[in-house]
C-alpha cells in the first residue's frame, strides 16, 4: 500500500492524477497548508523539507514531482505514462518536467513565497509584481515548441500532460491570460474534459479541510 | 557524434563530468556567459531558452541537468551512472537531482540573477543578502540525510555525485562555510581527488575564452 501526501491547489495534483491513472492502490493523506500542517512535527517526520507531494512506498519515501512521475511510469509500466525504453524521448519527458519544476513553478512561487529568497517585504512585493511577466515568459516557451502537440511529447500522452495541466491551472491567479497561448489553452481544455481529471480535482476540492483542533493530518481513503 | 554546449562555472559541469565518465564521443562547444553568448542568435537556435547545458544528439537536443544525467546513464548503461532498473532507487536519484535543480541551484541563482524574478535593484540586493542563509539551509538538508553516504545514493557512486560536487563548489562564493557540513565537505574533497574530475575541471578552466570580435561560440575537440 502506498501513502500519498498531498495538498489541494499545489503541484501534488500531477502525482495524484498519475496515481489514479496507473490504477495504484493508495491512501491519500491531505496536508492543510492554510493551517501550516506542512511544518507540523508529524509531517516533518514524513518529509523534513515540509513539502508535498510525498509518496511513502514499501521501500521508503519519494519526493519531487519529476521523480514521482517517472517512478509511477516505471513501476506501472503497462500504463505507459512515460517512454521509459526510449532514452531520447525519456530525456524529452524528464527535461520538460524539470523545466516545469525548476523554472515555471519557481516563477509562480515568487507570488506567495518570496520569503524563501529575501527577508524584506518590499522585496516580496517586487517579486510579486514580476510574476505575470516571468510566468508568461515560461508559457510562451511552452507554447512555441516545448509542447510538441497535441500532447507534451507529441502524439503520445504522458504524465507530463498531467504536470502541465497542474501548472497551467494557476495562470489566471498568476495574472496571465491563458488566451495568449492558444495551444496551452487548448491542451488545458482537453485535459479538463478527461473524466479522471475531473474526478481527482473534484475529490481534492470537495474534501473538507480538517477542522481547527482536530489532528493536523487526516487520512482519507482514495 | 554528440555536441555538448557548456559554460565554465555553471551547472553544465555535472553533465560534462558524466559525458567523460561514460566514455562518450563528443565535441564541446564553450558558451561565454561573460560575453552574453548564451543570448546570441547562434546559441538561441540551439536552445531558445538561452541556457546551458545542451547536448545535441542524433535524435535532437536535450536540456536540463536531471534529464541529461539520466539520459547518459540509460544510453551508456554499462557505466552504471544511475540505478536505472530499480524504480525506487532511481526515484531517489531523480529526486535528489530535482532538489539540486529546483531548490539548491535556485537558492544560489538569487545571488546573481535576481532580475529573473524582480525588476528593482533594491529587490536584487535583498535577494543577494539572503543567499548565504537559503543555500546553507539546502546543504543542511543534504548533510542531515539526503546524501546517504559515502555517496549520494549510499554505497553506489552515481551521476548525482557529479551534480552535488558541481553545486557544492559554489558554497564559498555563496557565503557559506562548507565546514558547517562535514559530510558534504568530505564528499567534495573525495570528488576533487578523482582524476577524471581534476581533468575536466582543469580543461574547462584552462581553455581561453573567445577573444572579443571572434565568433561567439568556439568549437573545441574534447
Short mmCIF file of C-alpha atoms in Angstrom, two decimals:
data_model
loop_
_atom_site.label_atom_id
_atom_site.label_comp_id
_atom_site.label_asym_id
_atom_site.label_seq_id
_atom_site.Cartn_x
_atom_site.Cartn_y
_atom_site.Cartn_z
CA UNK A 1 0.00 0.00 0.00
CA UNK A 2 1.20 3.46 -0.91
CA UNK A 3 0.50 6.54 1.20
CA UNK A 4 0.25 9.75 -0.77
CA UNK A 5 0.58 13.12 0.99
CA UNK A 6 -0.90 15.97 -0.98
CA UNK A 7 -2.35 19.43 -0.61
CA UNK A 8 -5.07 20.90 -2.81
CA UNK A 9 -4.02 23.61 -5.26
CA UNK A 10 -0.39 22.55 -5.21
CA UNK A 11 1.82 20.68 -7.64
CA UNK A 12 0.93 17.43 -5.87
CA UNK A 13 -2.07 17.27 -8.22
CA UNK A 14 0.18 15.97 -11.01
CA UNK A 15 1.22 12.94 -8.97
CA UNK A 16 -2.34 12.42 -7.72
CA UNK A 17 -3.57 12.24 -11.31
CA UNK A 18 -0.78 9.84 -12.26
CA UNK A 19 -1.52 7.58 -9.28
CA UNK A 20 -5.15 7.25 -10.33
CA UNK A 21 -4.16 6.83 -13.98
CA UNK A 22 -1.94 3.83 -13.27
CA UNK A 23 -4.54 2.22 -11.03
CA UNK A 24 -2.30 2.20 -7.96
CA UNK A 25 -3.75 1.15 -4.63
CA UNK A 26 -3.04 4.10 -2.38
CA UNK A 27 -4.28 6.09 0.59
CA UNK A 28 -4.37 9.85 0.39
CA UNK A 29 -3.24 11.99 3.29
CA UNK A 30 -4.31 15.60 3.00
CA UNK A 31 -1.94 18.27 4.27
CA UNK A 32 -3.65 21.57 5.07
CA UNK A 33 -1.25 24.31 4.03
CA UNK A 34 -3.65 27.01 5.23
CA UNK A 35 -3.03 25.64 8.75
CA UNK A 36 0.71 25.23 8.15
CA UNK A 37 0.38 21.45 8.54
CA UNK A 38 3.38 21.02 6.26
CA UNK A 39 5.52 22.30 9.12
CA UNK A 40 3.87 20.17 11.83
CA UNK A 41 6.10 17.72 13.68
CA UNK A 42 4.00 14.87 12.28
CA UNK A 43 4.52 15.89 8.69
CA UNK A 44 8.17 16.82 9.13
CA UNK A 45 8.76 13.19 10.11
CA UNK A 46 7.39 12.23 6.72
CA UNK A 47 9.28 14.93 4.82
CA UNK A 48 11.83 17.04 6.70
CA UNK A 49 11.58 19.61 3.90
CA UNK A 50 7.95 20.30 4.80
CA UNK A 51 6.68 19.99 1.26
CA UNK A 52 4.18 17.98 -0.73
CA UNK A 53 3.93 15.72 -2.65
CA UNK A 54 5.34 12.74 -0.76
CA UNK A 55 4.70 9.13 -1.70
CA UNK A 56 5.52 6.62 1.02
CA UNK A 57 6.28 3.26 -0.59
CA UNK A 58 7.30 -0.13 0.79
CA UNK A 59 10.92 0.87 0.13
CA UNK A 60 10.85 4.42 1.50
CA UNK A 61 9.57 7.89 0.70
CA UNK A 62 9.78 9.70 -2.61
CA UNK A 63 9.55 13.47 -3.09
CA UNK A 64 9.82 15.84 -6.08
CA UNK A 65 7.24 15.65 -8.85
CA UNK A 66 9.63 14.76 -11.71
CA UNK A 67 10.94 11.80 -9.70
CA UNK A 68 7.45 10.69 -8.70
CA UNK A 69 6.08 10.78 -12.24
CA UNK A 70 8.92 8.67 -13.59
CA UNK A 71 8.65 6.27 -10.64
CA UNK A 72 4.97 5.65 -11.35
CA UNK A 73 5.65 5.28 -15.07
CA UNK A 74 8.36 2.70 -14.40
CA UNK A 75 6.59 0.81 -11.61
CA UNK A 76 3.30 0.64 -13.51
CA UNK A 77 4.82 0.35 -16.95
CA UNK A 78 1.66 -1.11 -18.53
CA UNK A 79 0.01 2.28 -18.10
CA UNK A 80 2.62 3.85 -20.39
CA UNK A 81 2.92 7.17 -18.61
CA UNK A 82 6.43 7.79 -19.99
CA UNK A 83 8.55 6.44 -22.87
CA UNK A 84 10.76 4.58 -20.43
CA UNK A 85 12.52 2.40 -23.02
CA UNK A 86 13.44 5.23 -25.41
CA UNK A 87 16.39 7.17 -23.92
CA UNK A 88 15.91 10.24 -26.10
CA UNK A 89 12.15 10.58 -25.63
CA UNK A 90 12.52 9.84 -21.93
CA UNK A 91 15.01 12.71 -21.82
CA UNK A 92 12.43 14.96 -23.50
CA UNK A 93 9.90 13.88 -20.87
CA UNK A 94 12.32 14.47 -17.99
CA UNK A 95 13.55 17.75 -19.44
CA UNK A 96 10.01 19.09 -19.74
CA UNK A 97 9.20 18.03 -16.18
CA UNK A 98 12.43 19.53 -14.89
CA UNK A 99 11.61 22.82 -16.65
CA UNK A 100 8.17 22.88 -15.04
CA UNK A 101 9.69 22.15 -11.63
CA UNK A 102 12.74 24.41 -11.67
CA UNK A 103 11.61 27.31 -13.88
CA UNK A 104 7.81 27.50 -14.24
CA UNK A 105 6.89 26.51 -10.70
CA UNK A 106 9.68 28.71 -9.34
CA UNK A 107 8.46 31.75 -11.32
CA UNK A 108 4.98 31.12 -9.90
CA UNK A 109 6.28 30.66 -6.34
CA UNK A 110 7.58 34.21 -6.25
CA UNK A 111 3.95 35.35 -5.93
CA UNK A 112 3.43 33.87 -2.45
CA UNK A 113 6.75 32.55 -1.24
CA UNK A 114 9.15 35.45 -1.63
CA UNK A 115 10.24 34.86 1.97
CA UNK A 116 12.25 31.91 0.71
CA UNK A 117 14.60 34.23 -1.16
CA UNK A 118 14.50 37.57 0.71
CA UNK A 119 13.65 38.83 4.17
CA UNK A 120 12.24 42.27 3.28
CA UNK A 121 8.51 42.60 2.49
CA UNK A 122 9.36 45.28 -0.09
CA UNK A 123 11.34 42.64 -2.00
CA UNK A 124 8.41 40.23 -1.80
CA UNK A 125 6.22 42.94 -3.34
CA UNK A 126 8.76 43.44 -6.12
CA UNK A 127 8.80 39.70 -6.78
CA UNK A 128 5.01 39.56 -6.84
CA UNK A 129 4.86 42.34 -9.43
CA UNK A 130 7.10 40.40 -11.79
CA UNK A 131 5.17 37.11 -11.67
CA UNK A 132 2.77 37.89 -14.55
CA UNK A 133 5.79 38.60 -16.77
CA UNK A 134 8.04 35.73 -15.72
CA UNK A 135 5.26 33.13 -15.77
CA UNK A 136 4.08 34.38 -19.17
CA UNK A 137 7.65 34.01 -20.50
CA UNK A 138 7.69 30.39 -19.39
CA UNK A 139 4.38 29.61 -21.04
CA UNK A 140 5.48 31.41 -24.16
CA UNK A 141 8.38 28.93 -24.43
CA UNK A 142 5.99 26.03 -23.86
CA UNK A 143 3.58 27.44 -26.46
CA UNK A 144 6.30 27.98 -29.06
CA UNK A 145 7.60 24.46 -29.11
CA UNK A 146 8.41 22.79 -25.83
CA UNK A 147 4.92 21.29 -26.01
CA UNK A 148 5.08 19.32 -29.24
CA UNK A 149 1.32 18.91 -29.54
CA UNK A 150 -1.29 17.69 -29.29
CA UNK A 151 0.28 16.35 -26.10
CA UNK A 152 3.52 17.45 -24.48
CA UNK A 153 5.51 14.66 -26.14
CA UNK A 154 3.61 14.77 -29.44
CA UNK A 155 1.12 12.05 -30.29
CA UNK A 156 1.81 10.12 -27.11
CA UNK A 157 0.00 11.14 -23.94
CA UNK A 158 2.28 11.05 -20.86
CA UNK A 159 2.49 12.11 -17.23
CA UNK A 160 3.96 15.41 -18.47
CA UNK A 161 0.43 16.28 -19.59
CA UNK A 162 -0.81 15.96 -16.03
CA UNK A 163 2.06 18.11 -14.81
CA UNK A 164 1.48 20.80 -17.43
CA UNK A 165 -2.22 20.93 -16.58
CA UNK A 166 -1.36 21.28 -12.90
CA UNK A 167 0.69 24.40 -13.57
CA UNK A 168 -1.41 25.88 -16.37
CA UNK A 169 -4.40 25.91 -13.98
CA UNK A 170 -2.53 28.59 -12.00
CA UNK A 171 -2.17 31.03 -14.90
CA UNK A 172 -5.11 33.30 -14.04
CA UNK A 173 -4.07 33.54 -10.39
CA UNK A 174 -0.61 34.49 -11.60
CA UNK A 175 -2.11 37.32 -13.63
CA UNK A 176 -1.57 35.68 -17.00
CA UNK A 177 -4.28 35.44 -19.63
CA UNK A 178 -4.19 31.89 -21.00
CA UNK A 179 -5.71 33.16 -24.28
CA UNK A 180 -2.26 34.49 -25.18
CA UNK A 181 -1.27 30.84 -25.50
CA UNK A 182 -3.84 29.07 -27.70
CA UNK A 183 -2.01 25.73 -27.73
CA UNK A 184 -1.62 25.69 -23.95
CA UNK A 185 -5.21 26.81 -23.56
CA UNK A 186 -6.43 24.07 -25.88
CA UNK A 187 -4.33 21.50 -24.01
CA UNK A 188 -5.82 22.62 -20.71
CA UNK A 189 -9.36 22.37 -22.05
CA UNK A 190 -8.78 18.88 -23.42
CA UNK A 191 -7.22 17.78 -20.14
CA UNK A 192 -10.14 19.18 -18.14
CA UNK A 193 -12.51 17.10 -20.27
CA UNK A 194 -10.90 13.84 -19.15
CA UNK A 195 -13.13 12.06 -16.64
CA UNK A 196 -10.23 11.00 -14.43
CA UNK A 197 -9.02 14.62 -14.22
CA UNK A 198 -12.47 15.92 -13.30
CA UNK A 199 -12.85 13.24 -10.66
CA UNK A 200 -9.48 13.78 -8.96
CA UNK A 201 -9.79 17.57 -8.93
CA UNK A 202 -13.31 17.31 -7.59
CA UNK A 203 -12.13 14.92 -4.85
CA UNK A 204 -9.32 17.26 -3.85
CA UNK A 205 -11.65 20.26 -3.79
CA UNK A 206 -14.60 18.65 -2.05
CA UNK A 207 -12.88 17.06 0.92
CA UNK A 208 -13.45 19.27 3.90
CA UNK A 209 -10.33 20.68 5.39
CA UNK A 210 -9.61 19.43 8.90
CA UNK A 211 -11.49 21.45 11.47
CA UNK A 212 -9.37 23.52 13.79
CA UNK A 213 -8.34 21.48 16.81
CA UNK A 214 -8.60 18.08 15.10
CA UNK A 215 -5.48 16.12 14.13
CA UNK A 216 -3.43 18.08 11.68
CA UNK A 217 -3.33 15.35 9.07
CA UNK A 218 -6.43 13.46 8.09
CA UNK A 219 -6.33 10.14 6.33
CA UNK A 220 -8.84 9.63 3.59
CA UNK A 221 -9.33 6.51 1.52
CA UNK A 222 -8.91 7.31 -2.14
CA UNK B 1 28.70 12.34 -32.50
CA UNK B 2 27.32 14.41 -29.66
CA UNK B 3 27.77 18.17 -29.35
CA UNK B 4 27.88 19.44 -25.82
CA UNK B 5 27.34 23.14 -25.09
CA UNK B 6 28.68 24.21 -21.73
CA UNK B 7 29.94 27.23 -19.83
CA UNK B 8 32.62 27.14 -17.14
CA UNK B 9 31.47 27.67 -13.56
CA UNK B 10 27.91 26.67 -14.33
CA UNK B 11 25.86 23.57 -13.64
CA UNK B 12 26.89 22.19 -17.05
CA UNK B 13 29.95 20.76 -15.25
CA UNK B 14 27.83 17.88 -13.93
CA UNK B 15 26.91 16.74 -17.44
CA UNK B 16 30.46 17.32 -18.67
CA UNK B 17 31.78 15.00 -15.96
CA UNK B 18 29.15 12.38 -16.77
CA UNK B 19 29.96 12.52 -20.51
CA UNK B 20 33.61 11.82 -19.81
CA UNK B 21 32.74 9.15 -17.24
CA UNK B 22 30.65 7.13 -19.72
CA UNK B 23 33.31 7.44 -22.41
CA UNK B 24 31.00 9.21 -24.87
CA UNK B 25 32.44 10.56 -28.09
CA UNK B 26 31.53 14.23 -28.04
CA UNK B 27 32.60 17.69 -29.07
CA UNK B 28 32.47 20.51 -26.56
CA UNK B 29 31.17 23.93 -27.50
CA UNK B 30 32.04 26.60 -25.00
CA UNK B 31 29.48 29.36 -24.36
CA UNK B 32 30.99 32.52 -22.89
CA UNK B 33 28.47 33.85 -20.42
CA UNK B 34 30.69 36.87 -19.62
CA UNK B 35 30.08 37.95 -23.23
CA UNK B 36 26.39 37.04 -23.10
CA UNK B 37 26.92 34.36 -25.75
CA UNK B 38 24.01 32.43 -24.31
CA UNK B 39 21.73 35.09 -25.79
CA UNK B 40 23.44 35.22 -29.19
CA UNK B 41 21.31 34.35 -32.21
CA UNK B 42 23.59 31.36 -32.85
CA UNK B 43 23.09 29.89 -29.43
CA UNK B 44 19.38 30.68 -29.27
CA UNK B 45 18.97 28.44 -32.31
CA UNK B 46 20.47 25.65 -30.24
CA UNK B 47 18.47 26.45 -27.11
CA UNK B 48 15.77 29.14 -27.30
CA UNK B 49 15.91 29.38 -23.51
CA UNK B 50 19.48 30.68 -23.71
CA UNK B 51 20.85 28.31 -21.12
CA UNK B 52 23.50 25.65 -20.77
CA UNK B 53 23.92 22.71 -20.68
CA UNK B 54 22.64 21.48 -24.04
CA UNK B 55 23.50 18.12 -25.55
CA UNK B 56 22.77 17.82 -29.26
CA UNK B 57 22.24 14.15 -30.12
CA UNK B 58 21.37 12.31 -33.34
CA UNK B 59 17.71 12.47 -32.26
CA UNK B 60 17.56 16.08 -31.12
CA UNK B 61 18.66 18.38 -28.29
CA UNK B 62 18.42 17.71 -24.59
CA UNK B 63 18.44 20.35 -21.86
CA UNK B 64 18.11 20.30 -18.06
CA UNK B 65 20.75 18.58 -15.97
CA UNK B 66 18.48 15.96 -14.32
CA UNK B 67 17.29 14.83 -17.78
CA UNK B 68 20.82 14.80 -19.18
CA UNK B 69 22.24 12.74 -16.34
CA UNK B 70 19.55 10.09 -16.66
CA UNK B 71 19.90 10.08 -20.45
CA UNK B 72 23.62 9.36 -20.22
CA UNK B 73 23.04 6.71 -17.55
CA UNK B 74 20.46 4.97 -19.74
CA UNK B 75 22.29 5.34 -23.06
CA UNK B 76 25.62 4.20 -21.63
CA UNK B 77 24.18 1.74 -19.16
CA UNK B 78 27.43 -0.21 -18.76
CA UNK B 79 28.89 2.80 -16.96
CA UNK B 80 26.23 2.44 -14.25
CA UNK B 81 25.71 6.12 -13.56
CA UNK B 82 22.22 5.54 -12.16
CA UNK B 83 20.24 2.57 -10.79
CA UNK B 84 18.07 2.52 -13.90
CA UNK B 85 16.49 -0.89 -13.28
CA UNK B 86 15.46 -0.24 -9.67
CA UNK B 87 12.39 2.04 -9.68
CA UNK B 88 12.73 3.09 -6.05
CA UNK B 89 16.45 3.84 -6.13
CA UNK B 90 16.07 5.57 -9.48
CA UNK B 91 13.41 7.73 -7.84
CA UNK B 92 15.88 8.59 -5.06
CA UNK B 93 18.42 9.52 -7.74
CA UNK B 94 15.92 11.66 -9.66
CA UNK B 95 14.53 13.24 -6.52
CA UNK B 96 17.99 14.29 -5.37
CA UNK B 97 18.81 15.74 -8.80
CA UNK B 98 15.47 17.53 -8.92
CA UNK B 99 16.13 19.03 -5.48
CA UNK B 100 19.54 20.28 -6.63
CA UNK B 101 17.99 21.76 -9.77
CA UNK B 102 14.82 23.33 -8.38
CA UNK B 103 15.82 24.26 -4.82
CA UNK B 104 19.61 24.39 -4.35
CA UNK B 105 20.53 25.90 -7.72
CA UNK B 106 17.58 28.32 -7.46
CA UNK B 107 18.67 29.50 -4.00
CA UNK B 108 22.15 30.09 -5.42
CA UNK B 109 20.81 31.89 -8.51
CA UNK B 110 19.32 34.64 -6.39
CA UNK B 111 22.86 35.93 -5.86
CA UNK B 112 23.40 36.97 -9.49
CA UNK B 113 20.13 36.52 -11.32
CA UNK B 114 17.58 38.40 -9.24
CA UNK B 115 16.45 40.13 -12.45
CA UNK B 116 14.65 36.93 -13.36
CA UNK B 117 12.22 37.43 -10.51
CA UNK B 118 12.08 41.20 -9.86
CA UNK B 119 12.78 44.42 -11.74
CA UNK B 120 14.02 46.61 -8.89
CA UNK B 121 17.73 46.58 -7.97
CA UNK B 122 16.78 47.01 -4.30
CA UNK B 123 15.00 43.66 -4.51
CA UNK B 124 18.06 42.07 -6.11
CA UNK B 125 20.11 43.33 -3.17
CA UNK B 126 17.62 41.84 -0.74
CA UNK B 127 17.80 38.52 -2.56
CA UNK B 128 21.60 38.58 -2.54
CA UNK B 129 21.64 39.12 1.23
CA UNK B 130 19.55 36.02 1.83
CA UNK B 131 21.65 33.64 -0.30
CA UNK B 132 24.07 32.58 2.48
CA UNK B 133 21.07 31.57 4.60
CA UNK B 134 18.95 29.88 1.94
CA UNK B 135 21.87 27.98 0.41
CA UNK B 136 23.05 26.87 3.87
CA UNK B 137 19.54 25.57 4.61
CA UNK B 138 19.67 23.44 1.47
CA UNK B 139 23.05 21.99 2.33
CA UNK B 140 21.90 21.37 5.88
CA UNK B 141 19.16 19.11 4.46
CA UNK B 142 21.70 17.34 2.26
CA UNK B 143 24.08 16.95 5.22
CA UNK B 144 21.39 15.60 7.55
CA UNK B 145 20.28 12.75 5.37
CA UNK B 146 19.50 13.44 1.73
CA UNK B 147 23.07 12.37 0.99
CA UNK B 148 23.10 8.81 2.29
CA UNK B 149 26.88 8.50 2.35
CA UNK B 150 29.55 7.87 1.45
CA UNK B 151 28.00 8.74 -1.93
CA UNK B 152 24.67 10.43 -2.56
CA UNK B 153 22.86 7.11 -3.04
CA UNK B 154 24.82 5.24 -0.37
CA UNK B 155 27.46 2.71 -1.34
CA UNK B 156 26.83 3.17 -5.04
CA UNK B 157 28.51 6.06 -6.85
CA UNK B 158 26.20 7.77 -9.37
CA UNK B 159 25.86 10.85 -11.54
CA UNK B 160 24.23 12.56 -8.54
CA UNK B 161 27.72 12.73 -7.05
CA UNK B 162 28.90 14.78 -10.02
CA UNK B 163 25.89 17.06 -9.67
CA UNK B 164 26.38 17.55 -5.93
CA UNK B 165 30.04 18.38 -6.44
CA UNK B 166 29.10 20.92 -9.11
CA UNK B 167 26.88 22.81 -6.69
CA UNK B 168 28.96 22.33 -3.53
CA UNK B 169 31.88 24.01 -5.32
CA UNK B 170 29.84 27.25 -5.22
CA UNK B 171 29.41 27.30 -1.44
CA UNK B 172 32.18 29.76 -0.63
CA UNK B 173 31.07 32.19 -3.34
CA UNK B 174 27.59 31.98 -1.88
CA UNK B 175 28.96 32.99 1.52
CA UNK B 176 28.57 29.57 3.10
CA UNK B 177 31.35 27.89 5.08
CA UNK B 178 31.47 24.28 3.93
CA UNK B 179 32.99 23.30 7.30
CA UNK B 180 29.47 23.57 8.76
CA UNK B 181 28.72 20.47 6.72
CA UNK B 182 31.41 17.87 7.38
CA UNK B 183 29.79 15.14 5.28
CA UNK B 184 29.32 17.46 2.28
CA UNK B 185 32.84 18.78 2.75
CA UNK B 186 34.25 15.25 2.87
CA UNK B 187 32.26 14.31 -0.24
CA UNK B 188 33.63 17.33 -2.09
CA UNK B 189 37.20 16.51 -1.13
CA UNK B 190 36.85 12.89 -2.25
CA UNK B 191 35.30 14.01 -5.53
CA UNK B 192 38.08 16.51 -6.16
CA UNK B 193 40.60 13.69 -5.73
CA UNK B 194 39.16 11.76 -8.69
CA UNK B 195 41.45 12.06 -11.71
CA UNK B 196 38.55 12.45 -14.15
CA UNK B 197 37.16 15.34 -12.08
CA UNK B 198 40.51 17.12 -11.91
CA UNK B 199 40.98 16.70 -15.64
CA UNK B 200 37.55 18.00 -16.70
CA UNK B 201 37.65 20.99 -14.35
CA UNK B 202 41.15 21.82 -15.49
CA UNK B 203 40.05 21.63 -19.14
CA UNK B 204 37.08 23.90 -18.53
CA UNK B 205 39.24 26.41 -16.65
CA UNK B 206 42.22 26.42 -18.97
CA UNK B 207 40.52 26.94 -22.32
CA UNK B 208 40.88 30.53 -23.28
CA UNK B 209 37.67 32.40 -23.64
CA UNK B 210 36.88 33.57 -27.17
CA UNK B 211 38.53 36.89 -27.91
CA UNK B 212 36.24 39.82 -28.47
CA UNK B 213 35.29 40.02 -32.14
CA UNK B 214 35.80 36.35 -32.91
CA UNK B 215 32.86 34.03 -33.41
CA UNK B 216 30.78 33.89 -30.27
CA UNK B 217 30.93 30.14 -29.93
CA UNK B 218 34.14 28.25 -30.30
CA UNK B 219 34.26 24.57 -31.05
CA UNK B 220 36.86 22.59 -29.18
CA UNK B 221 37.58 18.90 -29.54
CA UNK B 222 37.19 17.18 -26.20
#
